[in-house]
């Protein structure tokens, strides 16, 4: 699943080719937008807000999209072959005289009045990569639920926007914190959040994310998707479990030695070492 840095980078690239240009073609393959025609409309800017994409148009409307698990926007010079997947996965096309922006597998695509953007992104906490990042507000929101786990708090986009399961796993390993540690037991929450933001910043222009500093395949993470493999620091097999609010359980990875469990933690049903 694309995380905040990936979405930020996608929007930077879309903005570079669309902002200030007039649309020469628009095509939407979602029922609610099937008859929408944006030809002749100018694009003011494309910005990310957490993991959401906002295409602000000069007709006072905003095209709102979200990648969820597998979506992407690809950019091609006009006339170049589109390579983001089979044609039936295309949800939208926005073209200028120079470029085609092609949206693949986008589960969210809607046109809303720009002054109603708050309705789709207003619930989000401070954006880790936003110009208006507010660390105190993010910490305040995380601390509203002191008995909740840090693992769930970092993924809750209402607390702070941008982290997904990749950064959650890697950040908590780097800080030596078990994912199910209660928020109230984290000694220096500001440091945890600050380090996570640094990871996002370091990766925002990269196509492949790394937290180890190594860009080679299979060496880019400490614990993420390494269940059963030896910890890079201590050799203990990495463990994994799914946990979270009912219906929103997400997979977590950790080293049981480098990230000791809280004393009263029961063994989870979904926990496994294989
Ligand atoms: Zn370890």
Tab-separated table of C-alpha atoms and ligand atoms in Angstrom:
chain	number	residue	atom	x	y	z
A	1	UNK	CA	0.000	0.000	0.000
A	2	UNK	CA	1.437	3.398	-0.963
A	3	UNK	CA	2.353	5.473	2.073
A	4	UNK	CA	2.581	9.222	2.539
A	5	UNK	CA	5.921	9.698	0.818
A	6	UNK	CA	4.799	7.792	-2.290
A	7	UNK	CA	1.619	9.843	-2.560
A	8	UNK	CA	3.540	13.071	-1.978
A	9	UNK	CA	5.966	12.203	-4.774
A	10	UNK	CA	3.155	11.247	-7.152
A	11	UNK	CA	1.449	14.592	-6.548
A	12	UNK	CA	4.687	16.529	-7.023
A	13	UNK	CA	5.111	14.879	-10.421
A	14	UNK	CA	1.480	15.372	-11.404
A	15	UNK	CA	1.698	18.997	-10.357
A	16	UNK	CA	4.820	19.492	-12.476
A	17	UNK	CA	3.051	18.419	-15.677
A	18	UNK	CA	-0.533	19.587	-14.984
A	19	UNK	CA	-0.429	22.808	-12.967
A	20	UNK	CA	-1.078	25.890	-15.063
A	21	UNK	CA	-2.057	23.741	-18.077
A	22	UNK	CA	-5.419	23.336	-19.778
A	23	UNK	CA	-6.936	19.878	-20.106
A	24	UNK	CA	-7.262	18.689	-23.700
A	25	UNK	CA	-8.823	15.361	-22.797
A	26	UNK	CA	-10.615	13.925	-19.803
A	27	UNK	CA	-11.994	10.453	-19.466
A	28	UNK	CA	-13.493	8.816	-16.407
A	29	UNK	CA	-14.325	5.159	-16.217
A	30	UNK	CA	-16.311	5.340	-13.012
A	31	UNK	CA	-20.110	5.489	-13.213
A	32	UNK	CA	-20.597	8.720	-11.260
A	33	UNK	CA	-18.233	10.620	-13.570
A	34	UNK	CA	-19.039	8.870	-16.852
A	35	UNK	CA	-20.527	12.003	-18.437
A	36	UNK	CA	-18.100	14.489	-16.874
A	37	UNK	CA	-16.054	16.451	-19.396
A	38	UNK	CA	-13.175	18.621	-18.200
A	39	UNK	CA	-11.796	19.596	-21.612
A	40	UNK	CA	-10.870	23.282	-21.629
A	41	UNK	CA	-10.618	23.432	-17.841
A	42	UNK	CA	-7.315	24.538	-16.310
A	43	UNK	CA	-5.523	22.729	-13.484
A	44	UNK	CA	-4.475	25.051	-10.659
A	45	UNK	CA	-2.402	22.533	-8.727
A	46	UNK	CA	-2.141	18.930	-7.584
A	47	UNK	CA	-1.445	18.436	-3.886
A	48	UNK	CA	-1.334	15.543	-1.470
A	49	UNK	CA	-3.034	15.545	1.882
A	50	UNK	CA	-1.899	12.487	3.805
A	51	UNK	CA	-2.533	9.672	1.337
A	52	UNK	CA	-5.196	11.584	-0.607
A	53	UNK	CA	-4.648	13.309	-3.946
A	54	UNK	CA	-6.373	16.604	-4.709
A	55	UNK	CA	-6.446	17.988	-8.275
A	56	UNK	CA	-7.621	21.585	-7.870
A	57	UNK	CA	-9.222	22.886	-11.061
A	58	UNK	CA	-9.906	26.458	-12.117
A	59	UNK	CA	-13.656	25.796	-12.304
A	60	UNK	CA	-13.770	25.691	-8.476
A	61	UNK	CA	-13.950	21.894	-8.432
A	62	UNK	CA	-11.434	19.397	-7.046
A	63	UNK	CA	-10.859	15.901	-8.356
A	64	UNK	CA	-10.252	13.737	-5.289
A	65	UNK	CA	-8.530	10.371	-5.651
A	66	UNK	CA	-6.997	7.843	-3.276
A	67	UNK	CA	-4.662	4.923	-4.001
A	68	UNK	CA	-5.823	2.630	-1.160
A	69	UNK	CA	-4.020	-0.685	-1.781
A	70	UNK	CA	-2.984	-0.726	-5.425
A	71	UNK	CA	-3.836	2.539	-7.145
A	72	UNK	CA	-1.401	4.733	-9.011
A	73	UNK	CA	-1.197	7.731	-11.317
A	74	UNK	CA	1.225	7.330	-14.221
A	75	UNK	CA	2.477	10.150	-16.426
A	76	UNK	CA	3.412	9.707	-20.097
A	77	UNK	CA	4.478	12.143	-22.816
A	78	UNK	CA	1.634	12.275	-25.367
A	79	UNK	CA	1.857	9.458	-27.854
A	80	UNK	CA	3.877	7.192	-25.537
A	81	UNK	CA	2.486	3.734	-24.716
A	82	UNK	CA	0.724	3.430	-21.365
A	83	UNK	CA	2.261	0.686	-19.256
A	84	UNK	CA	0.606	0.850	-15.841
A	85	UNK	CA	-1.558	-2.237	-16.309
A	86	UNK	CA	-4.323	-3.657	-18.516
A	87	UNK	CA	-6.716	-1.093	-20.011
A	88	UNK	CA	-9.651	-2.304	-17.913
A	89	UNK	CA	-7.815	-1.125	-14.788
A	90	UNK	CA	-7.746	2.488	-15.988
A	91	UNK	CA	-10.127	4.668	-13.985
A	92	UNK	CA	-9.310	8.075	-15.413
A	93	UNK	CA	-7.242	9.957	-17.961
A	94	UNK	CA	-6.316	13.641	-17.826
A	95	UNK	CA	-4.334	15.010	-20.763
A	96	UNK	CA	-2.672	18.282	-21.650
A	97	UNK	CA	-1.052	19.154	-24.960
A	98	UNK	CA	2.145	17.501	-23.676
A	99	UNK	CA	1.248	14.734	-21.214
A	100	UNK	CA	-1.243	12.038	-20.349
A	101	UNK	CA	-1.872	11.351	-16.665
A	102	UNK	CA	-3.415	7.895	-16.352
A	103	UNK	CA	-5.032	6.706	-13.131
A	104	UNK	CA	-4.916	2.946	-12.562
A	105	UNK	CA	-6.915	0.912	-10.030
A	106	UNK	CA	-8.158	3.978	-8.160
A	107	UNK	CA	-10.965	2.929	-5.799
A	108	UNK	CA	-11.750	6.552	-4.984
A	109	UNK	CA	-12.361	9.086	-7.725
A	110	UNK	CA	-14.841	11.893	-7.229
A	111	UNK	CA	-15.366	15.488	-8.250
A	112	UNK	CA	-16.256	17.821	-5.387
A	113	UNK	CA	-16.566	21.592	-5.025
A	114	UNK	CA	-13.145	22.852	-3.905
A	115	UNK	CA	-14.657	24.590	-0.898
A	116	UNK	CA	-15.902	21.188	0.301
A	117	UNK	CA	-12.478	19.491	0.416
A	118	UNK	CA	-12.669	19.479	4.195
A	119	UNK	CA	-15.454	16.946	3.828
A	120	UNK	CA	-13.019	14.364	2.449
A	121	UNK	CA	-9.743	15.317	4.167
A	122	UNK	CA	-10.885	17.430	7.127
A	123	UNK	CA	-10.762	14.447	9.498
A	124	UNK	CA	-7.047	13.957	8.898
A	125	UNK	CA	-4.462	14.838	11.485
A	126	UNK	CA	-1.416	16.966	10.619
A	127	UNK	CA	0.282	15.879	7.398
A	128	UNK	CA	3.802	14.556	8.058
A	129	UNK	CA	4.938	15.923	4.685
A	130	UNK	CA	2.692	18.979	4.619
A	131	UNK	CA	3.859	22.570	4.717
A	132	UNK	CA	1.513	23.023	7.669
A	133	UNK	CA	2.919	20.091	9.706
A	134	UNK	CA	2.164	20.654	13.399
A	135	UNK	CA	3.970	18.215	15.679
A	136	UNK	CA	2.263	19.417	18.865
A	137	UNK	CA	-1.165	18.863	17.371
A	138	UNK	CA	-0.157	15.371	16.187
A	139	UNK	CA	1.134	14.461	19.666
A	140	UNK	CA	-2.027	15.838	21.251
A	141	UNK	CA	-4.182	13.683	19.004
A	142	UNK	CA	-2.121	10.528	19.625
A	143	UNK	CA	-2.296	11.077	23.391
A	144	UNK	CA	-6.084	11.334	23.359
A	145	UNK	CA	-6.084	7.550	23.651
A	146	UNK	CA	-3.291	6.784	26.158
A	147	UNK	CA	-4.279	3.127	26.600
A	148	UNK	CA	-4.340	2.492	22.848
A	149	UNK	CA	-1.307	0.867	21.262
A	150	UNK	CA	1.376	2.910	19.543
A	151	UNK	CA	1.047	0.595	16.536
A	152	UNK	CA	-2.588	1.539	16.009
A	153	UNK	CA	-2.000	5.217	16.851
A	154	UNK	CA	0.632	5.596	14.114
A	155	UNK	CA	-1.681	4.162	11.453
A	156	UNK	CA	-4.703	6.230	12.487
A	157	UNK	CA	-4.718	9.021	9.894
A	158	UNK	CA	-6.892	11.117	12.235
A	159	UNK	CA	-3.836	11.416	14.510
A	160	UNK	CA	-1.258	12.190	11.862
A	161	UNK	CA	-1.380	11.571	8.132
A	162	UNK	CA	1.200	9.679	6.126
A	163	UNK	CA	2.330	6.493	7.896
A	164	UNK	CA	1.301	3.030	6.727
A	165	UNK	CA	2.351	-0.455	7.797
A	166	UNK	CA	5.832	-0.159	6.273
A	167	UNK	CA	6.874	2.898	8.261
A	168	UNK	CA	5.070	1.734	11.380
A	169	UNK	CA	7.056	-1.505	11.462
A	170	UNK	CA	10.395	0.035	10.620
A	171	UNK	CA	10.057	3.045	12.890
A	172	UNK	CA	9.102	0.984	15.933
A	173	UNK	CA	12.029	-1.350	15.304
A	174	UNK	CA	14.431	1.585	15.072
A	175	UNK	CA	13.061	2.925	18.361
A	176	UNK	CA	13.073	-0.481	20.087
A	177	UNK	CA	9.350	-0.288	20.809
A	178	UNK	CA	6.949	-3.240	20.619
A	179	UNK	CA	4.001	-2.369	18.336
A	180	UNK	CA	1.470	-3.118	21.073
A	181	UNK	CA	3.027	-0.859	23.688
A	182	UNK	CA	0.399	1.517	25.124
A	183	UNK	CA	0.867	5.125	24.048
A	184	UNK	CA	1.106	6.206	27.706
A	185	UNK	CA	4.188	3.990	28.176
A	186	UNK	CA	6.207	5.618	25.380
A	187	UNK	CA	8.881	7.704	27.089
A	188	UNK	CA	9.533	10.161	24.286
A	189	UNK	CA	6.674	10.219	21.811
A	190	UNK	CA	7.948	13.372	20.095
A	191	UNK	CA	11.188	11.590	19.258
A	192	UNK	CA	9.321	8.612	17.777
A	193	UNK	CA	7.188	10.831	15.557
A	194	UNK	CA	10.181	12.957	14.579
A	195	UNK	CA	12.178	9.932	13.528
A	196	UNK	CA	9.267	8.628	11.478
A	197	UNK	CA	8.992	11.949	9.698
A	198	UNK	CA	12.720	11.791	8.895
A	199	UNK	CA	12.223	8.374	7.299
A	200	UNK	CA	9.434	9.742	5.095
A	201	UNK	CA	11.504	12.776	4.151
A	202	UNK	CA	14.512	10.617	3.280
A	203	UNK	CA	12.412	8.435	0.980
A	204	UNK	CA	10.100	10.932	-0.667
A	205	UNK	CA	12.057	11.172	-3.937
A	206	UNK	CA	12.944	7.472	-4.100
A	207	UNK	CA	11.064	4.896	-6.145
A	208	UNK	CA	11.945	2.184	-3.633
A	209	UNK	CA	11.656	2.852	0.065
A	210	UNK	CA	14.501	1.954	2.383
A	211	UNK	CA	15.069	2.372	6.093
A	212	UNK	CA	18.382	0.539	6.255
A	213	UNK	CA	20.073	2.905	3.815
A	214	UNK	CA	20.650	-0.098	1.545
A	215	UNK	CA	18.776	0.039	-1.774
A	216	UNK	CA	19.437	-3.552	-2.805
A	217	UNK	CA	16.520	-5.989	-3.071
A	218	UNK	CA	15.894	-7.839	0.169
A	219	UNK	CA	18.004	-5.428	2.209
A	220	UNK	CA	15.814	-2.373	2.364
A	221	UNK	CA	13.973	-3.136	5.614
A	222	UNK	CA	14.773	-4.272	9.146
A	223	UNK	CA	11.547	-6.110	9.921
A	224	UNK	CA	8.844	-5.297	7.351
A	225	UNK	CA	7.886	-8.449	5.407
A	226	UNK	CA	10.812	-10.323	6.979
A	227	UNK	CA	8.842	-12.708	9.188
A	228	UNK	CA	10.988	-15.693	10.239
A	229	UNK	CA	14.192	-14.093	8.936
A	230	UNK	CA	16.939	-13.247	11.429
A	231	UNK	CA	16.923	-9.755	12.925
A	232	UNK	CA	19.676	-7.695	11.325
A	233	UNK	CA	20.841	-6.637	14.794
A	234	UNK	CA	20.482	-9.694	17.021
A	235	UNK	CA	19.628	-12.666	14.790
A	236	UNK	CA	16.304	-13.456	16.495
A	237	UNK	CA	13.598	-14.489	13.993
A	238	UNK	CA	11.310	-11.577	13.119
A	239	UNK	CA	7.699	-12.055	14.168
A	240	UNK	CA	4.438	-10.900	12.718
A	241	UNK	CA	0.806	-10.553	13.683
A	242	UNK	CA	-2.296	-8.755	12.557
A	243	UNK	CA	-3.940	-6.450	15.033
A	244	UNK	CA	-5.991	-3.296	15.144
A	245	UNK	CA	-9.566	-2.139	15.478
A	246	UNK	CA	-12.099	-4.812	14.384
A	247	UNK	CA	-12.267	-4.888	10.606
A	248	UNK	CA	-9.125	-2.772	10.266
A	249	UNK	CA	-6.510	-5.271	11.446
A	250	UNK	CA	-3.171	-4.637	9.770
A	251	UNK	CA	-0.011	-6.721	9.733
A	252	UNK	CA	2.784	-5.744	12.051
A	253	UNK	CA	6.389	-6.962	12.191
A	254	UNK	CA	8.845	-6.802	15.071
A	255	UNK	CA	11.904	-8.387	16.651
A	256	UNK	CA	10.914	-9.954	19.984
A	257	UNK	CA	14.353	-9.280	21.436
A	258	UNK	CA	15.026	-5.731	20.195
A	259	UNK	CA	11.394	-4.748	20.846
A	260	UNK	CA	10.346	-6.447	24.099
A	261	UNK	CA	6.623	-6.929	24.624
A	262	UNK	CA	4.826	-4.994	27.370
A	263	UNK	CA	4.739	-7.133	30.535
A	264	UNK	CA	0.987	-7.815	30.527
A	265	UNK	CA	0.596	-8.559	26.830
A	266	UNK	CA	-1.417	-11.704	26.088
A	267	UNK	CA	-0.331	-13.777	23.097
A	268	UNK	CA	-2.452	-12.730	20.150
A	269	UNK	CA	-4.526	-15.219	18.207
A	270	UNK	CA	-3.011	-14.142	14.903
A	271	UNK	CA	0.550	-14.140	16.166
A	272	UNK	CA	2.954	-16.329	14.293
A	273	UNK	CA	6.641	-16.875	13.864
A	274	UNK	CA	6.459	-18.434	10.441
B	1	LIG	ZN1	16.618	-8.025	17.134
